[in-house]
Tab-separated table of C-alpha atoms and ligand atoms in Angstrom:
chain	number	residue	atom	x	y	z
Q	125	MET	CA	0.000	0.000	0.000
Q	126	ALA	CA	1.236	3.485	-0.853
Q	127	LYS	CA	2.258	5.648	2.102
Q	128	LYS	CA	0.031	8.657	2.756
Q	129	ALA	CA	1.539	12.098	3.318
Q	130	LEU	CA	-0.351	15.198	4.363
Q	131	ILE	CA	1.217	18.604	3.677
Q	132	THR	CA	-0.056	21.820	5.212
Q	133	GLY	CA	0.840	24.878	3.149
Q	134	VAL	CA	0.851	22.852	-0.044
Q	135	ALA	CA	0.172	25.958	-2.142
Q	136	GLY	CA	3.408	27.596	-0.965
Q	137	GLN	CA	6.919	27.332	-2.377
Q	138	ASP	CA	8.084	24.336	-0.344
Q	139	GLY	CA	4.681	22.653	-0.455
Q	140	GLY	CA	4.814	22.403	-4.241
Q	141	HIS	CA	8.374	21.048	-4.320
Q	142	LEU	CA	7.616	18.540	-1.568
Q	143	ALA	CA	4.320	17.357	-3.043
Q	144	LYS	CA	6.063	16.550	-6.331
Q	145	LEU	CA	8.943	14.791	-4.593
Q	146	LEU	CA	6.588	12.604	-2.548
Q	147	TYR	CA	4.372	11.823	-5.531
Q	148	ASP	CA	7.452	10.737	-7.504
Q	149	LYS	CA	8.360	8.458	-4.603
Q	150	GLY	CA	4.955	6.765	-4.859
Q	151	TYR	CA	3.150	8.486	-1.975
Q	152	GLU	CA	-0.558	9.281	-1.936
Q	153	VAL	CA	-0.292	13.033	-1.353
Q	154	TYR	CA	-2.859	15.130	0.518
Q	155	GLY	CA	-2.506	18.896	0.571
Q	156	VAL	CA	-4.200	21.214	3.014
Q	157	ILE	CA	-5.367	24.527	1.640
Q	158	ARG	CA	-6.954	27.267	3.609
Q	159	GLY	CA	-10.477	28.427	4.126
Q	160	GLN	CA	-13.623	28.036	2.146
Q	161	LEU	CA	-12.287	27.481	-1.348
Q	162	GLU	CA	-14.742	25.771	-3.652
Q	163	SER	CA	-13.357	23.551	-6.401
Q	164	SER	CA	-14.329	26.331	-8.825
Q	165	HIS	CA	-12.211	28.921	-6.944
Q	166	PRO	CA	-9.243	30.215	-9.028
Q	167	ARG	CA	-6.666	29.342	-6.332
Q	168	TYR	CA	-8.054	25.835	-5.897
Q	169	LYS	CA	-8.066	25.379	-9.677
Q	170	ALA	CA	-4.516	26.733	-9.990
Q	171	VAL	CA	-3.127	24.283	-7.410
Q	172	LYS	CA	-5.073	21.387	-8.940
Q	173	SER	CA	-4.006	22.178	-12.491
Q	174	GLU	CA	-0.343	22.356	-11.498
Q	175	MET	CA	-0.513	19.216	-9.336
Q	176	PRO	CA	-3.454	17.112	-10.539
Q	177	PHE	CA	-2.269	14.180	-8.406
Q	178	LEU	CA	-2.979	16.138	-5.199
Q	179	ASN	CA	-5.901	15.289	-2.937
Q	180	LEU	CA	-6.921	18.690	-1.596
Q	181	VAL	CA	-8.278	19.084	1.916
Q	182	MET	CA	-9.868	22.300	3.215
Q	183	ALA	CA	-8.648	23.292	6.650
Q	184	ASP	CA	-7.124	26.227	8.445
Q	185	LEU	CA	-4.229	25.969	10.858
Q	186	THR	CA	-6.296	27.842	13.425
Q	187	ASP	CA	-9.139	25.297	13.190
Q	188	LEU	CA	-8.447	22.290	15.393
Q	189	ALA	CA	-11.754	20.605	14.485
Q	190	ALA	CA	-11.042	20.705	10.744
Q	191	LEU	CA	-7.471	19.474	11.239
Q	192	THR	CA	-8.635	16.632	13.476
Q	193	ARG	CA	-11.286	15.619	10.934
Q	194	ALA	CA	-8.598	15.561	8.234
Q	195	MET	CA	-6.307	13.368	10.370
Q	196	GLN	CA	-9.142	10.967	11.208
Q	197	GLU	CA	-10.262	10.631	7.605
Q	198	ILE	CA	-6.821	10.340	6.004
Q	199	ARG	CA	-4.766	8.704	8.787
Q	200	PRO	CA	-1.519	9.903	7.181
Q	201	ASP	CA	1.798	8.114	7.699
Q	202	GLU	CA	3.647	11.424	7.494
Q	203	VAL	CA	2.547	14.999	8.182
Q	204	TYR	CA	4.646	17.936	6.953
Q	205	ASN	CA	3.650	21.201	8.623
Q	206	LEU	CA	4.783	23.876	6.174
Q	207	ALA	CA	1.883	26.305	6.527
Q	208	ALA	CA	2.665	29.632	8.186
Q	209	ILE	CA	2.528	33.356	7.858
Q	210	SER	CA	6.080	33.309	6.594
Q	211	HIS	CA	6.927	36.873	5.582
Q	212	VAL	CA	9.112	38.363	8.303
Q	213	GLY	CA	8.308	41.988	7.406
Q	214	TYR	CA	4.570	41.294	7.388
Q	215	SER	CA	4.750	39.656	10.808
Q	216	PHE	CA	5.566	43.065	12.333
Q	217	ARG	CA	2.323	44.415	10.875
Q	218	ASP	CA	0.169	41.474	11.975
Q	219	PRO	CA	1.879	39.927	14.999
Q	220	ILE	CA	-1.280	38.491	16.574
Q	221	LEU	CA	-2.329	36.542	13.505
Q	222	THR	CA	1.287	35.444	13.064
Q	223	ALA	CA	1.299	34.037	16.601
Q	224	GLU	CA	-2.034	32.263	15.986
Q	225	VAL	CA	-1.022	30.663	12.692
Q	226	THR	CA	2.753	30.303	12.755
Q	227	GLY	CA	2.967	29.508	16.471
Q	228	LYS	CA	-0.241	28.047	17.877
Q	229	GLY	CA	-1.130	26.495	14.516
Q	230	VAL	CA	1.692	23.991	15.072
Q	231	LEU	CA	0.081	22.934	18.349
Q	232	ASN	CA	-3.241	22.470	16.567
Q	233	VAL	CA	-1.674	20.095	14.031
Q	234	LEU	CA	0.087	18.132	16.769
Q	235	GLU	CA	-3.093	17.963	18.845
Q	236	ALA	CA	-5.107	16.853	15.805
Q	237	ILE	CA	-2.670	13.944	15.407
Q	238	ARG	CA	-2.878	13.077	19.118
Q	239	LEU	CA	-6.677	13.414	19.349
Q	240	SER	CA	-6.920	11.025	16.407
Q	241	GLY	CA	-4.833	8.443	18.279
Q	242	LEU	CA	-2.080	8.661	15.666
Q	243	GLU	CA	0.753	9.928	17.849
Q	244	LYS	CA	2.571	6.594	17.823
Q	245	SER	CA	2.180	5.909	14.115
Q	246	THR	CA	2.207	9.257	12.260
Q	247	ARG	CA	5.558	10.946	11.717
Q	248	PHE	CA	5.618	14.731	11.930
Q	249	TYR	CA	7.851	17.373	10.332
Q	250	GLN	CA	7.880	20.953	11.607
Q	251	ALA	CA	9.220	23.730	9.386
Q	252	SER	CA	11.451	25.521	11.872
Q	253	THR	CA	13.656	28.340	10.618
Q	254	SER	CA	16.970	30.138	10.920
Q	255	GLU	CA	14.944	33.240	11.874
Q	256	MET	CA	14.822	31.688	15.358
Q	257	PHE	CA	18.529	32.471	15.741
Q	258	GLY	CA	18.580	36.133	14.866
Q	259	GLY	CA	22.219	36.962	14.078
Q	260	LEU	CA	25.717	35.601	14.370
Q	261	ASP	CA	26.533	32.748	16.695
Q	262	TYR	CA	29.365	34.543	18.447
Q	263	ASN	CA	30.663	31.267	19.865
Q	264	ARG	CA	31.435	29.973	16.384
Q	265	PRO	CA	31.359	33.073	14.146
Q	266	ASN	CA	33.047	31.448	11.178
Q	267	LYS	CA	31.118	28.197	11.135
Q	268	GLY	CA	27.582	29.427	11.447
Q	269	TYR	CA	24.650	28.138	13.409
Q	270	ALA	CA	24.287	24.485	14.214
Q	271	GLU	CA	21.358	22.769	15.934
Q	272	ASP	CA	22.582	23.595	19.448
Q	273	ALA	CA	23.082	27.350	18.947
Q	274	VAL	CA	21.308	29.832	21.193
Q	275	PHE	CA	18.018	31.250	19.903
Q	276	HIS	CA	17.338	34.981	19.784
Q	277	PRO	CA	14.452	35.665	17.378
Q	278	ARG	CA	14.147	39.255	16.147
Q	279	SER	CA	10.641	39.330	14.689
Q	280	PRO	CA	7.118	38.234	15.662
Q	281	TYR	CA	7.568	35.565	12.988
Q	282	GLY	CA	10.769	34.263	14.574
Q	283	VAL	CA	9.200	34.239	18.033
Q	284	ALA	CA	6.136	32.344	16.774
Q	285	LYS	CA	8.350	29.816	14.971
Q	286	LEU	CA	10.311	29.283	18.164
Q	287	TYR	CA	7.066	28.300	19.913
Q	288	GLY	CA	6.368	25.835	17.088
Q	289	HIS	CA	9.887	24.435	17.428
Q	290	TRP	CA	9.662	23.865	21.168
Q	291	ILE	CA	6.126	22.498	21.184
Q	292	THR	CA	7.223	19.955	18.572
Q	293	LYS	CA	10.155	18.904	20.761
Q	294	ASN	CA	7.775	18.783	23.729
Q	295	TYR	CA	5.401	16.384	21.928
Q	296	ARG	CA	8.401	14.253	20.983
Q	297	GLU	CA	9.523	14.084	24.611
Q	298	SER	CA	6.052	13.849	26.199
Q	299	TYR	CA	4.272	11.419	23.895
Q	300	GLY	CA	7.145	9.654	22.132
Q	301	MET	CA	6.091	11.124	18.796
Q	302	HIS	CA	8.380	10.796	15.797
Q	303	ALA	CA	8.406	14.596	15.459
Q	304	SER	CA	11.360	16.323	13.783
Q	305	CYS	CA	12.267	19.961	13.196
Q	306	GLY	CA	14.077	21.140	10.092
Q	307	ILE	CA	15.844	24.405	10.892
Q	308	LEU	CA	15.989	25.690	7.346
Q	309	PHE	CA	18.025	28.673	6.278
Q	310	ASN	CA	16.677	30.777	3.414
Q	311	HIS	CA	15.770	28.685	0.409
Q	312	GLU	CA	14.600	30.172	-2.821
Q	313	GLY	CA	13.827	29.321	-6.433
Q	314	GLU	CA	11.344	29.657	-9.259
Q	315	ARG	CA	8.390	29.037	-6.927
Q	316	ARG	CA	9.355	31.786	-4.451
Q	317	GLY	CA	6.741	34.506	-3.873
Q	318	PRO	CA	7.633	37.991	-5.202
Q	319	GLU	CA	7.316	39.485	-1.700
Q	320	PHE	CA	10.649	37.875	-0.772
Q	321	VAL	CA	13.789	39.730	-1.766
Q	322	THR	CA	15.390	37.187	-4.108
Q	323	ARG	CA	12.315	36.763	-6.274
Q	324	LYS	CA	11.595	40.485	-6.160
Q	325	ILE	CA	15.072	41.047	-7.612
Q	326	SER	CA	14.997	38.239	-10.205
Q	327	LYS	CA	11.579	39.367	-11.435
Q	328	ALA	CA	12.654	43.011	-11.617
Q	329	VAL	CA	15.845	42.126	-13.501
Q	330	ALA	CA	13.819	40.181	-16.068
Q	331	ARG	CA	11.276	42.988	-16.445
Q	332	ILE	CA	14.000	45.632	-16.775
Q	333	LYS	CA	15.660	43.549	-19.496
Q	334	LEU	CA	12.335	43.288	-21.352
Q	335	GLY	CA	11.598	47.009	-20.962
Q	336	LEU	CA	8.616	46.382	-18.671
Q	337	GLN	CA	10.003	48.118	-15.578
Q	338	GLU	CA	12.362	51.060	-14.923
Q	339	GLY	CA	14.147	49.952	-11.753
Q	340	ILE	CA	13.731	48.380	-8.337
Q	341	GLU	CA	13.313	49.760	-4.816
Q	342	LEU	CA	14.796	47.764	-1.964
Q	343	GLY	CA	15.357	48.059	1.788
Q	344	ASN	CA	18.474	46.908	3.627
Q	345	LEU	CA	21.162	45.936	1.092
Q	346	ASP	CA	23.720	44.884	3.676
Q	347	SER	CA	21.979	42.046	5.482
Q	348	LYS	CA	23.468	38.667	4.655
Q	349	ARG	CA	21.620	35.444	4.005
Q	350	ASP	CA	22.579	31.798	3.581
Q	351	TRP	CA	20.574	31.099	0.403
Q	352	GLY	CA	19.996	27.614	-1.000
Q	353	TYR	CA	17.608	26.085	-3.535
Q	354	ALA	CA	14.193	25.037	-2.187
Q	355	GLY	CA	14.110	21.870	-4.314
Q	356	ASP	CA	17.215	20.590	-2.507
Q	357	TYR	CA	15.759	21.411	0.907
Q	358	VAL	CA	12.516	19.429	0.611
Q	359	ASP	CA	14.602	16.304	0.064
Q	360	GLY	CA	16.144	17.001	3.489
Q	361	MET	CA	12.660	17.233	5.041
Q	362	TRP	CA	11.730	13.817	3.673
Q	363	ARG	CA	15.006	12.298	4.850
Q	364	MET	CA	14.330	13.503	8.422
Q	365	LEU	CA	11.125	11.467	8.563
Q	366	GLN	CA	12.832	8.317	7.242
Q	367	GLN	CA	15.227	8.134	10.216
Q	368	ASP	CA	14.660	5.570	12.976
Q	369	GLU	CA	14.730	8.376	15.540
Q	370	PRO	CA	13.303	11.906	15.320
Q	371	GLY	CA	15.634	14.899	15.654
Q	372	ASP	CA	16.458	18.479	14.728
Q	373	TYR	CA	18.529	19.307	11.666
Q	374	VAL	CA	19.942	22.490	10.146
Q	375	LEU	CA	19.666	22.688	6.355
Q	376	ALA	CA	21.909	25.433	4.970
Q	377	THR	CA	24.704	26.015	2.467
Q	378	GLY	CA	27.414	27.263	4.840
Q	379	GLU	CA	27.865	30.386	2.666
Q	380	THR	CA	26.425	33.827	3.203
Q	381	HIS	CA	25.907	36.709	0.747
Q	382	THR	CA	24.544	40.245	0.980
Q	383	ILE	CA	21.409	41.464	-0.803
Q	384	ARG	CA	23.813	43.747	-2.662
Q	385	GLU	CA	25.721	40.715	-4.015
Q	386	PHE	CA	22.478	39.025	-5.030
Q	387	CYS	CA	21.602	42.154	-7.049
Q	388	GLU	CA	25.032	42.272	-8.694
Q	389	VAL	CA	24.964	38.613	-9.747
Q	390	ALA	CA	21.348	38.848	-10.932
Q	391	PHE	CA	22.095	41.878	-13.126
Q	392	GLN	CA	25.186	40.127	-14.515
Q	393	GLU	CA	22.746	37.557	-15.938
Q	394	ILE	CA	21.472	40.289	-18.273
Q	395	ASP	CA	24.992	41.647	-18.876
Q	396	VAL	CA	24.613	44.687	-16.665
Q	397	GLU	CA	27.395	45.619	-14.265
Q	398	ILE	CA	26.085	47.445	-11.206
Q	399	GLU	CA	28.071	50.315	-9.753
Q	400	TRP	CA	27.056	51.579	-6.302
Q	401	GLN	CA	27.004	55.341	-5.715
Q	402	GLY	CA	26.146	57.395	-2.636
Q	403	GLU	CA	25.548	56.255	0.909
Q	404	GLY	CA	22.793	55.225	3.317
Q	405	GLU	CA	19.268	55.932	2.138
Q	406	SER	CA	20.645	57.907	-0.819
Q	407	GLU	CA	22.651	55.007	-2.196
Q	408	VAL	CA	21.776	53.895	-5.714
Q	409	GLY	CA	22.856	51.106	-8.042
Q	410	VAL	CA	23.520	52.261	-11.594
Q	411	ASP	CA	24.357	50.505	-14.845
Q	412	LYS	CA	28.118	51.112	-15.067
Q	413	ASN	CA	28.001	51.467	-18.858
Q	414	SER	CA	24.997	53.704	-19.359
Q	415	GLY	CA	24.787	55.410	-15.957
Q	416	ARG	CA	21.082	54.506	-15.799
Q	417	MET	CA	19.754	54.243	-12.252
Q	418	LEU	CA	18.408	50.729	-11.622
Q	419	ILE	CA	18.318	50.264	-7.839
Q	420	LYS	CA	17.316	52.693	-5.137
Q	421	ILE	CA	16.568	52.498	-1.431
Q	422	ASN	CA	13.035	52.748	-0.080
Q	423	PRO	CA	13.034	52.905	3.739
Q	424	ASP	CA	9.499	51.425	3.747
Q	425	PHE	CA	11.219	48.070	3.291
Q	426	PHE	CA	13.360	48.455	6.415
Q	427	ARG	CA	12.256	46.326	9.384
Q	428	PRO	CA	11.859	47.471	13.006
Q	429	ALA	CA	14.513	44.888	13.944
Q	430	GLU	CA	16.768	43.217	11.401
Q	431	VAL	CA	18.666	39.942	11.327
Q	432	ASP	CA	21.977	41.220	9.977
Q	433	ILE	CA	23.547	37.907	9.086
Q	434	LEU	CA	22.478	34.292	8.766
Q	435	LEU	CA	24.959	31.504	8.192
Q	436	GLY	CA	24.203	27.839	8.835
Q	437	ASP	CA	26.266	24.738	9.448
Q	438	PRO	CA	24.616	21.700	7.801
Q	439	THR	CA	27.242	19.176	8.968
Q	440	LYS	CA	24.771	17.065	10.984
Q	441	ALA	CA	22.284	16.796	8.097
Q	442	GLU	CA	25.072	15.883	5.685
Q	443	LYS	CA	26.475	13.196	7.962
Q	444	VAL	CA	23.306	11.688	9.422
Q	445	LEU	CA	20.803	12.180	6.598
Q	446	GLY	CA	23.260	11.981	3.704
Q	447	TRP	CA	21.733	15.284	2.565
Q	448	GLU	CA	23.469	17.186	-0.213
Q	449	ARG	CA	22.804	20.296	-2.251
Q	450	LYS	CA	22.880	20.351	-6.020
Q	451	VAL	CA	22.460	24.103	-6.641
Q	452	ASP	CA	25.033	26.684	-5.497
Q	453	PHE	CA	24.569	30.451	-5.074
Q	454	GLY	CA	25.479	31.338	-8.678
Q	455	GLY	CA	23.295	28.513	-10.001
Q	456	LEU	CA	20.381	29.685	-7.874
Q	457	VAL	CA	20.504	33.285	-9.115
Q	458	LYS	CA	20.846	32.122	-12.713
Q	459	LEU	CA	17.939	29.701	-12.421
Q	460	MET	CA	15.703	32.399	-10.933
Q	461	VAL	CA	16.524	35.100	-13.499
Q	462	GLU	CA	16.195	32.670	-16.428
Q	463	ASN	CA	12.826	31.499	-15.114
Q	464	ASP	CA	11.539	35.074	-14.772
Q	465	LEU	CA	12.824	36.025	-18.221
Q	466	LYS	CA	10.715	33.193	-19.632
Q	467	LEU	CA	7.632	34.052	-17.550
Q	468	GLU	CA	7.767	37.789	-18.213
Q	469	ALA	CA	8.194	37.257	-21.949
Q	470	LEU	CA	4.885	35.350	-22.149
F	175	G4F	O1	13.630	37.645	1.445
F	175	G4F	P1	13.316	38.080	2.815
F	175	G4F	O2	11.989	38.709	3.038
F	175	G4F	O3	13.563	36.817	3.746
F	175	G4F	P2	13.854	36.653	5.317
F	175	G4F	O4	13.352	37.803	6.077
F	175	G4F	O5	15.289	36.314	5.467
F	175	G4F	O6	12.947	35.397	5.662
F	175	G4F	C1	12.879	34.244	4.824
F	175	G4F	O7	13.810	33.289	5.247
F	175	G4F	C2	13.575	32.736	6.558
F	175	G4F	C3	14.673	31.728	6.840
F	175	G4F	O8	15.746	32.383	7.457
F	175	G4F	C4	12.199	32.108	6.597
F	175	G4F	F1	11.972	31.617	7.823
F	175	G4F	C5	11.152	33.150	6.251
F	175	G4F	O9	9.866	32.559	6.237
F	175	G4F	C6	11.450	33.715	4.871
F	175	G4F	O10	11.306	32.671	3.938
F	175	G4F	O11	14.413	39.153	3.323
F	175	G4F	C7	15.789	38.847	3.274
F	175	G4F	C8	16.568	40.105	3.596
F	175	G4F	C9	16.135	40.833	4.873
F	175	G4F	O12	17.286	41.223	5.572
F	175	G4F	C10	15.392	42.061	4.366
F	175	G4F	O13	15.444	43.180	5.249
F	175	G4F	O14	16.386	41.047	2.540
F	175	G4F	C11	16.181	42.335	3.101
F	175	G4F	N1	15.460	43.145	2.120
F	175	G4F	C12	15.965	44.271	1.542
F	175	G4F	N2	15.071	44.787	0.697
F	175	G4F	C13	14.233	42.945	1.649
F	175	G4F	C14	13.987	43.983	0.756
F	175	G4F	N3	13.339	41.953	1.911
F	175	G4F	C15	12.156	42.011	1.238
F	175	G4F	N4	11.254	41.023	1.456
F	175	G4F	N5	11.850	43.025	0.355
F	175	G4F	C16	12.737	44.033	0.077
F	175	G4F	O15	12.469	44.925	-0.735
């Protein structure tokens, strides 16, 4: 009999990658989407047309009754909790909802499993995040964060995720659940939403090349992120649930780059060399050849508290899970710009 997997947040970036991976491995895949979508709703139809193999289930992470019903009806072998309010900047604007969904929502999924009597048989994955750390690990500044680093979240999102992380560990310890946390550093790609900086840049670069957009406005150019490819990271999630014992694992590249560097490499893909001029909020990025202004700062994109640098150490995942990455930083930027050039040309 095929294994059954249930994915919350299946309509998001990681949900799509994971659903395809599990389907290719022979799983029966169930995807939770939010709210009251009818099968005629455009979002429902969009998810179904991209992934016709998906069995869609309507439930909200804040609705314990709906989640419990889903668990009882499906009795999944594996549950991947990817749903969240995941935009860090937005979480400052809507911290209460973020706590309800991104934090307490994890408890609802765990309770739905337990109330259904599945806590000994269903394996659970929680999408934890590097945003729980919040900066450099000063004890090992050159190696980056590993699983045992100290947490110091710097956004309502990070704080809510930390609740989800600890409640998952608590259910593991209290009820013997096979519940694992993947502490994923930033992971991007062609499915990334345009509200995140990498996709915002790759889309803008493509549109500028095609004459559809003049330039791009960004916030903090100096923060650094450890960016990998989302397709590589969902394989790590699956591997965590195939282990005999549950655990926590960092998935990261071990490299960190500024937003500024991401811009430079992305513009190189369309043969534009960026030269930076000015300072602070007046800094601009211009095309070195033509002098045309392409990048400027908009303080609206600054955050009340920023994570200046994220750098992860994936040694445990590499050794224990045999996890490896196929796409490096340059490959990631290239893949994203090429994808947006194709999409924008349609
Ligand atoms: O792309 P971002 O919005 O991602 P962020 O905040 O690092 O969070 C992402 O990664 C986390 C893993 O560490 C996930 F947990 C989380 O759900 C999400 O997927 O911003 C990256 C950096 C920040 O420093 C931000 O201040 O880019 C900076 N930035 C500069 N200009 C901008 C912009 N970010 C956005 N979204 N938009 C800008 O215009």
